[in-house]
Structure formats: structure tokens, C-alpha cells
Amino acid sequence: GAGVSQSPRYKVAKRGQDVALRCDPISGHVSLFWYQQALGQGPEFLTYFQNEAQLDKSGLPSDRFFAERPEGSVSTLKIQRTQQEDSAVYLCASSLVGTPNEKLFFGSGTQLSVL
Amino acid sequence: EDQVTQSPEALRLQEGESSSLNCSYTVSGLRGLFWYRQDPGKGPEFLFTLYSAGEEKEKERLKATLTKKESFLHITAPKPEDSATYLCAVQELSQKLVFGQGTRLTINP
């Protein structure tokens, strides 16, 4: 596919469960971002990778959130011991080179519902 | 701390009725201001990047402008397919974008 692919599209978890969200960026894109979007709000930054290096994780809300991109392509966002406040759409985005002001290409997101 | 405020939160227009969306921002060193469009159930789609006050960019019925404190997205003679949420975001020194809450635009036929 030509775009950013995220899976699963929807995830329902019981409170306390661990979840893993996957992002396949556009092939060859160096930079990868994770954003969290609550209902009716704009996306909020979580973390940023350049290749396999996690350069900024200042937006991760707690140590229950963990992201990795071990081979510089696919990325996984893991949330441990999910809480109701984790319910949101998790968006992944990639960009070609990783220079400032470069436009981002977003996936359609994973909608997480924690019951 | 960077802040981005968009107004109005929601806007309903008749087809062909032109209007403007506002994005006010507070940032210590602006690297770029971005406009994205988001359709329901989809991720944001890039529209424009503006870099400095006085800059303008156009795409079909949309024109974005930038001053030192705000940006406007002007929509001329809109069509129903322009209905979406329009997001404004600023980039400071880091790579992250700080988004506003968006304006939900509905164009009635």
C-alpha cells in the first residue's frame, strides 16, 4: 500500500489488560510519530522516532506507555495495564526525511476503547 | 508552552457561502504553521505549511494566510465535499506538532 497502515482498526480492552498497536509507515520514510486523539479534540504528541532511535518521548503520559521501532520501519505502541482514560484514537504518522516543517502522512488510527 | 486555539469550534454554511476559520497561536519561535483536514474515521491530511507573517497559500477553494499571532483559512464558495474538521498546528524547535482542537465545518447543499 502507498499509505501509512495501522492495525488493529478497533481494539476493545478490559481495564488492566495490555494492548499493542502496530504502525507500518510509508516505505522509506525515516521519521515516525505517534499521536493520541481524544474525541472532539486535536491530536496530541506522544513520541517520535528517527529510524530506530526514539528521539523524543516527552508526550508519553505515563510509564505504562512504551513505543519501539527496532528495525527503523514498523513501530509498536504498547500500553500496559490499560485505564479508562486511555480510551482514544491512536494515530501514527511518517515523513520522508525528518527535516523540520516536513509534512506528515497520517494513518487512519486505532480506536482504543477501555471498558 | 505552545498554545493553539481555533475558532469557531463548529461552523455550518450553505453551499457557496464563503467564510473564514481562525487559528490563534502562542509560540516562542515559530518554525511553521500547518493546516490539515480530517474526515470522520480518517487521519489528518496535509493542506498547507506557512512559514512567516504575510505568507499566503492557495489550493482550490482554500486559501491560508499567516500573521504574527494568527492564521486564517479562507473558504471561497464551498461545496458539500469541503465538509470536514480543519486542524491547525504549530511547530517550534522540536519535531512535534502542537494541534488546536479543530473546527468542524459542515456545508449544506
Short mmCIF file of C-alpha atoms in Angstrom, two decimals:
data_model
loop_
_atom_site.label_atom_id
_atom_site.label_comp_id
_atom_site.label_asym_id
_atom_site.label_seq_id
_atom_site.Cartn_x
_atom_site.Cartn_y
_atom_site.Cartn_z
CA GLY A 1 0.00 0.00 0.00
CA ALA A 2 1.01 3.56 -0.58
CA GLY A 3 -0.11 4.98 2.75
CA VAL A 4 0.52 4.56 6.47
CA SER A 5 -1.17 1.41 7.72
CA GLN A 6 -2.32 0.88 11.31
CA SER A 7 -3.70 -2.22 12.96
CA PRO A 8 -5.97 -3.16 14.50
CA ARG A 9 -8.50 -0.60 13.35
CA TYR A 10 -10.51 -1.05 16.55
CA LYS A 11 -9.45 -2.52 19.88
CA VAL A 12 -11.61 -3.15 22.93
CA ALA A 13 -9.76 -3.93 26.13
CA LYS A 14 -10.81 -4.63 29.68
CA ARG A 15 -9.29 -2.34 32.25
CA GLY A 16 -5.95 -3.73 33.33
CA GLN A 17 -5.19 -5.53 30.06
CA ASP A 18 -2.09 -4.85 27.99
CA VAL A 19 -2.51 -3.77 24.35
CA ALA A 20 -0.17 -3.45 21.38
CA LEU A 21 -0.89 -1.14 18.45
CA ARG A 22 1.01 -1.52 15.18
CA CYS A 23 2.08 1.06 12.61
CA ASP A 24 3.51 0.37 9.12
CA PRO A 25 4.86 3.67 7.79
CA ILE A 26 5.30 4.54 4.14
CA SER A 27 8.25 2.57 2.81
CA GLY A 28 11.49 4.51 3.09
CA HIS A 29 10.15 7.13 5.49
CA VAL A 30 12.74 7.96 8.11
CA SER A 31 10.59 9.67 10.74
CA LEU A 32 7.68 8.15 12.60
CA PHE A 33 5.35 9.82 15.10
CA TRP A 34 2.62 8.65 17.47
CA TYR A 35 -0.24 10.95 18.45
CA GLN A 36 -3.23 10.45 20.74
CA GLN A 37 -6.59 12.00 19.77
CA ALA A 38 -9.43 12.20 22.27
CA LEU A 39 -12.98 12.57 20.98
CA GLY A 40 -13.59 16.09 19.68
CA GLN A 41 -10.01 17.20 20.27
CA GLY A 42 -6.92 17.70 18.16
CA PRO A 43 -4.12 15.12 18.14
CA GLU A 44 -1.59 15.28 21.00
CA PHE A 45 2.04 14.29 20.51
CA LEU A 46 3.24 11.13 22.21
CA THR A 47 6.62 10.18 20.77
CA TYR A 48 8.95 10.49 17.74
CA PHE A 49 11.48 8.18 16.05
CA GLN A 50 14.15 8.87 13.50
CA ASN A 51 14.96 5.46 12.04
CA GLU A 52 15.20 3.18 15.09
CA ALA A 53 16.17 5.93 17.53
CA GLN A 54 13.48 7.31 19.80
CA LEU A 55 14.45 10.99 19.88
CA ASP A 56 11.53 12.41 21.85
CA LYS A 57 9.18 10.62 24.22
CA SER A 58 8.13 13.66 26.19
CA GLY A 59 4.44 13.21 25.35
CA LEU A 60 4.02 9.70 26.75
CA PRO A 61 1.52 10.20 29.61
CA SER A 62 2.94 7.60 31.98
CA ASP A 63 5.42 4.74 32.25
CA ARG A 64 2.59 2.41 31.18
CA PHE A 65 3.15 3.67 27.63
CA PHE A 66 6.06 2.28 25.64
CA ALA A 67 6.95 2.58 21.95
CA GLU A 68 9.57 0.87 19.84
CA ARG A 69 10.80 0.76 16.25
CA PRO A 70 13.58 -1.84 16.40
CA GLU A 71 14.47 -2.04 12.69
CA GLY A 72 13.61 1.50 11.69
CA SER A 73 10.40 0.61 9.88
CA VAL A 74 7.39 -0.90 11.69
CA SER A 75 6.59 0.59 15.09
CA THR A 76 4.58 -0.73 18.01
CA LEU A 77 2.93 1.33 20.74
CA LYS A 78 2.31 -0.73 23.85
CA ILE A 79 0.07 0.28 26.72
CA GLN A 80 0.29 -1.75 29.90
CA ARG A 81 -2.48 -2.10 32.49
CA THR A 82 -4.92 -0.03 30.43
CA GLN A 83 -7.14 2.50 32.17
CA GLN A 84 -10.40 4.07 31.01
CA GLU A 85 -8.64 7.38 30.40
CA ASP A 86 -6.51 5.64 27.75
CA SER A 87 -9.58 5.39 25.50
CA ALA A 88 -8.79 7.43 22.39
CA VAL A 89 -7.74 7.16 18.76
CA TYR A 90 -4.02 6.50 18.40
CA LEU A 91 -2.62 7.98 15.20
CA CYS A 92 0.66 7.11 13.56
CA ALA A 93 2.35 9.42 11.05
CA SER A 94 5.51 9.25 8.98
CA SER A 95 7.63 11.65 6.98
CA LEU A 96 10.29 11.09 4.35
CA VAL A 97 13.42 12.74 5.64
CA GLY A 98 12.66 14.10 9.10
CA THR A 99 13.55 17.72 8.48
CA PRO A 100 11.62 20.47 10.27
CA ASN A 101 8.43 21.63 8.58
CA GLU A 102 8.14 18.45 6.57
CA LYS A 103 4.52 17.38 6.08
CA LEU A 104 3.30 14.29 7.87
CA PHE A 105 1.35 11.41 6.36
CA PHE A 106 -1.13 10.00 8.86
CA GLY A 107 -2.71 6.59 9.11
CA SER A 108 -6.40 6.15 9.89
CA GLY A 109 -5.65 5.33 13.50
CA THR A 110 -6.52 2.65 16.03
CA GLN A 111 -9.59 3.38 18.10
CA LEU A 112 -8.99 2.01 21.61
CA SER A 113 -11.89 1.56 23.99
CA VAL A 114 -11.11 0.51 27.56
CA LEU A 115 -14.08 -0.89 29.46
CA GLU B 1 4.32 26.40 26.44
CA ASP B 2 2.93 26.43 22.90
CA GLN B 3 -0.79 27.09 22.64
CA VAL B 4 -3.10 26.85 19.64
CA THR B 5 -6.74 27.95 19.77
CA GLN B 6 -9.14 27.52 16.88
CA SER B 7 -12.46 29.27 16.37
CA PRO B 8 -15.25 28.68 15.88
CA GLU B 9 -15.50 25.11 17.22
CA ALA B 10 -18.19 24.36 14.64
CA LEU B 11 -19.47 26.19 11.57
CA ARG B 12 -22.41 25.47 9.29
CA LEU B 13 -22.56 27.14 5.89
CA GLN B 14 -24.76 26.91 2.84
CA GLU B 15 -23.12 25.76 -0.35
CA GLY B 16 -21.46 28.78 -1.96
CA GLU B 17 -21.35 30.81 1.28
CA SER B 18 -17.74 31.92 1.86
CA SER B 19 -16.24 32.21 5.34
CA SER B 20 -13.00 32.03 7.36
CA LEU B 21 -11.66 29.82 10.13
CA ASN B 22 -9.30 31.27 12.72
CA CYS B 23 -6.22 29.81 14.39
CA SER B 24 -4.56 31.85 17.16
CA TYR B 25 -1.19 30.68 18.43
CA THR B 26 1.39 31.42 21.10
CA VAL B 27 4.85 30.08 20.44
CA SER B 28 8.31 31.35 21.28
CA GLY B 29 9.91 30.51 17.94
CA LEU B 30 7.64 29.51 15.07
CA ARG B 31 9.19 27.14 12.57
CA GLY B 32 5.97 26.53 10.70
CA LEU B 33 2.19 26.64 10.91
CA PHE B 34 0.30 23.75 9.37
CA TRP B 35 -3.28 23.23 8.23
CA TYR B 36 -4.68 19.70 7.99
CA ARG B 37 -8.09 18.39 7.01
CA GLN B 38 -9.59 15.41 8.86
CA ASP B 39 -12.57 13.39 7.65
CA PRO B 40 -14.53 11.19 10.09
CA GLY B 41 -12.71 7.94 10.81
CA LYS B 42 -9.57 9.05 8.98
CA GLY B 43 -6.25 10.55 9.92
CA PRO B 44 -5.42 14.20 9.19
CA GLU B 45 -4.49 15.05 5.61
CA PHE B 46 -1.94 17.79 4.91
CA LEU B 47 -3.14 21.01 3.28
CA PHE B 48 -0.59 23.83 3.79
CA THR B 49 2.55 24.93 5.59
CA LEU B 50 3.14 28.64 6.26
CA TYR B 51 6.50 29.88 7.48
CA SER B 52 6.40 33.64 8.02
CA ALA B 53 3.99 36.50 8.56
CA GLY B 54 2.47 37.76 5.34
CA GLU B 55 2.71 34.44 3.56
CA GLU B 56 -0.34 33.10 1.69
CA LYS B 57 -1.01 29.74 0.03
CA GLU B 58 -3.96 28.57 -2.06
CA LYS B 59 -5.40 25.24 -3.09
CA GLU B 60 -8.69 25.08 -4.99
CA ARG B 61 -11.30 26.84 -2.79
CA LEU B 62 -8.96 27.20 0.19
CA LYS B 63 -6.53 30.00 0.99
CA ALA B 64 -4.38 30.12 4.12
CA THR B 65 -2.81 33.31 5.48
CA LEU B 66 -0.45 33.98 8.38
CA THR B 67 0.23 36.90 10.74
CA LYS B 68 2.49 37.00 13.78
CA LYS B 69 -0.32 35.85 16.08
CA GLU B 70 -2.86 34.01 13.95
CA SER B 71 -3.67 32.22 10.75
CA PHE B 72 -6.85 32.20 8.73
CA LEU B 73 -8.21 29.53 6.44
CA HIS B 74 -10.49 31.21 3.93
CA ILE B 75 -13.03 29.04 2.14
CA THR B 76 -14.49 30.51 -1.03
CA ALA B 77 -17.78 29.23 -2.49
CA PRO B 78 -17.57 25.94 -0.55
CA LYS B 79 -19.12 22.68 -1.71
CA PRO B 80 -20.56 19.86 0.43
CA GLU B 81 -17.36 17.83 -0.12
CA ASP B 82 -15.45 20.52 1.82
CA SER B 83 -17.24 19.35 4.99
CA ALA B 84 -14.59 18.10 7.43
CA THR B 85 -12.71 19.08 10.57
CA TYR B 86 -9.91 21.53 9.86
CA LEU B 87 -6.92 21.34 12.19
CA CYS B 88 -4.24 23.96 12.73
CA ALA B 89 -0.85 23.04 14.22
CA VAL B 90 2.39 24.82 15.06
CA GLN B 91 5.92 23.52 15.10
CA GLU B 92 8.51 25.12 17.33
CA LEU B 93 12.09 23.95 17.74
CA SER B 94 11.35 20.26 18.16
CA GLN B 95 9.83 17.96 15.56
CA LYS B 96 6.47 17.65 17.32
CA LEU B 97 3.36 19.46 16.18
CA VAL B 98 1.02 21.15 18.67
CA PHE B 99 -2.53 20.99 17.34
CA GLY B 100 -5.59 23.08 18.07
CA GLN B 101 -8.89 21.41 18.84
CA GLY B 102 -10.15 21.85 15.28
CA THR B 103 -13.11 23.49 13.56
CA ARG B 104 -15.90 21.18 12.39
CA LEU B 105 -17.14 22.57 9.09
CA THR B 106 -20.45 21.49 7.56
CA ILE B 107 -21.51 22.66 4.11
CA ASN B 108 -25.20 22.15 3.40
CA PRO B 109 -26.29 21.66 -0.23
#
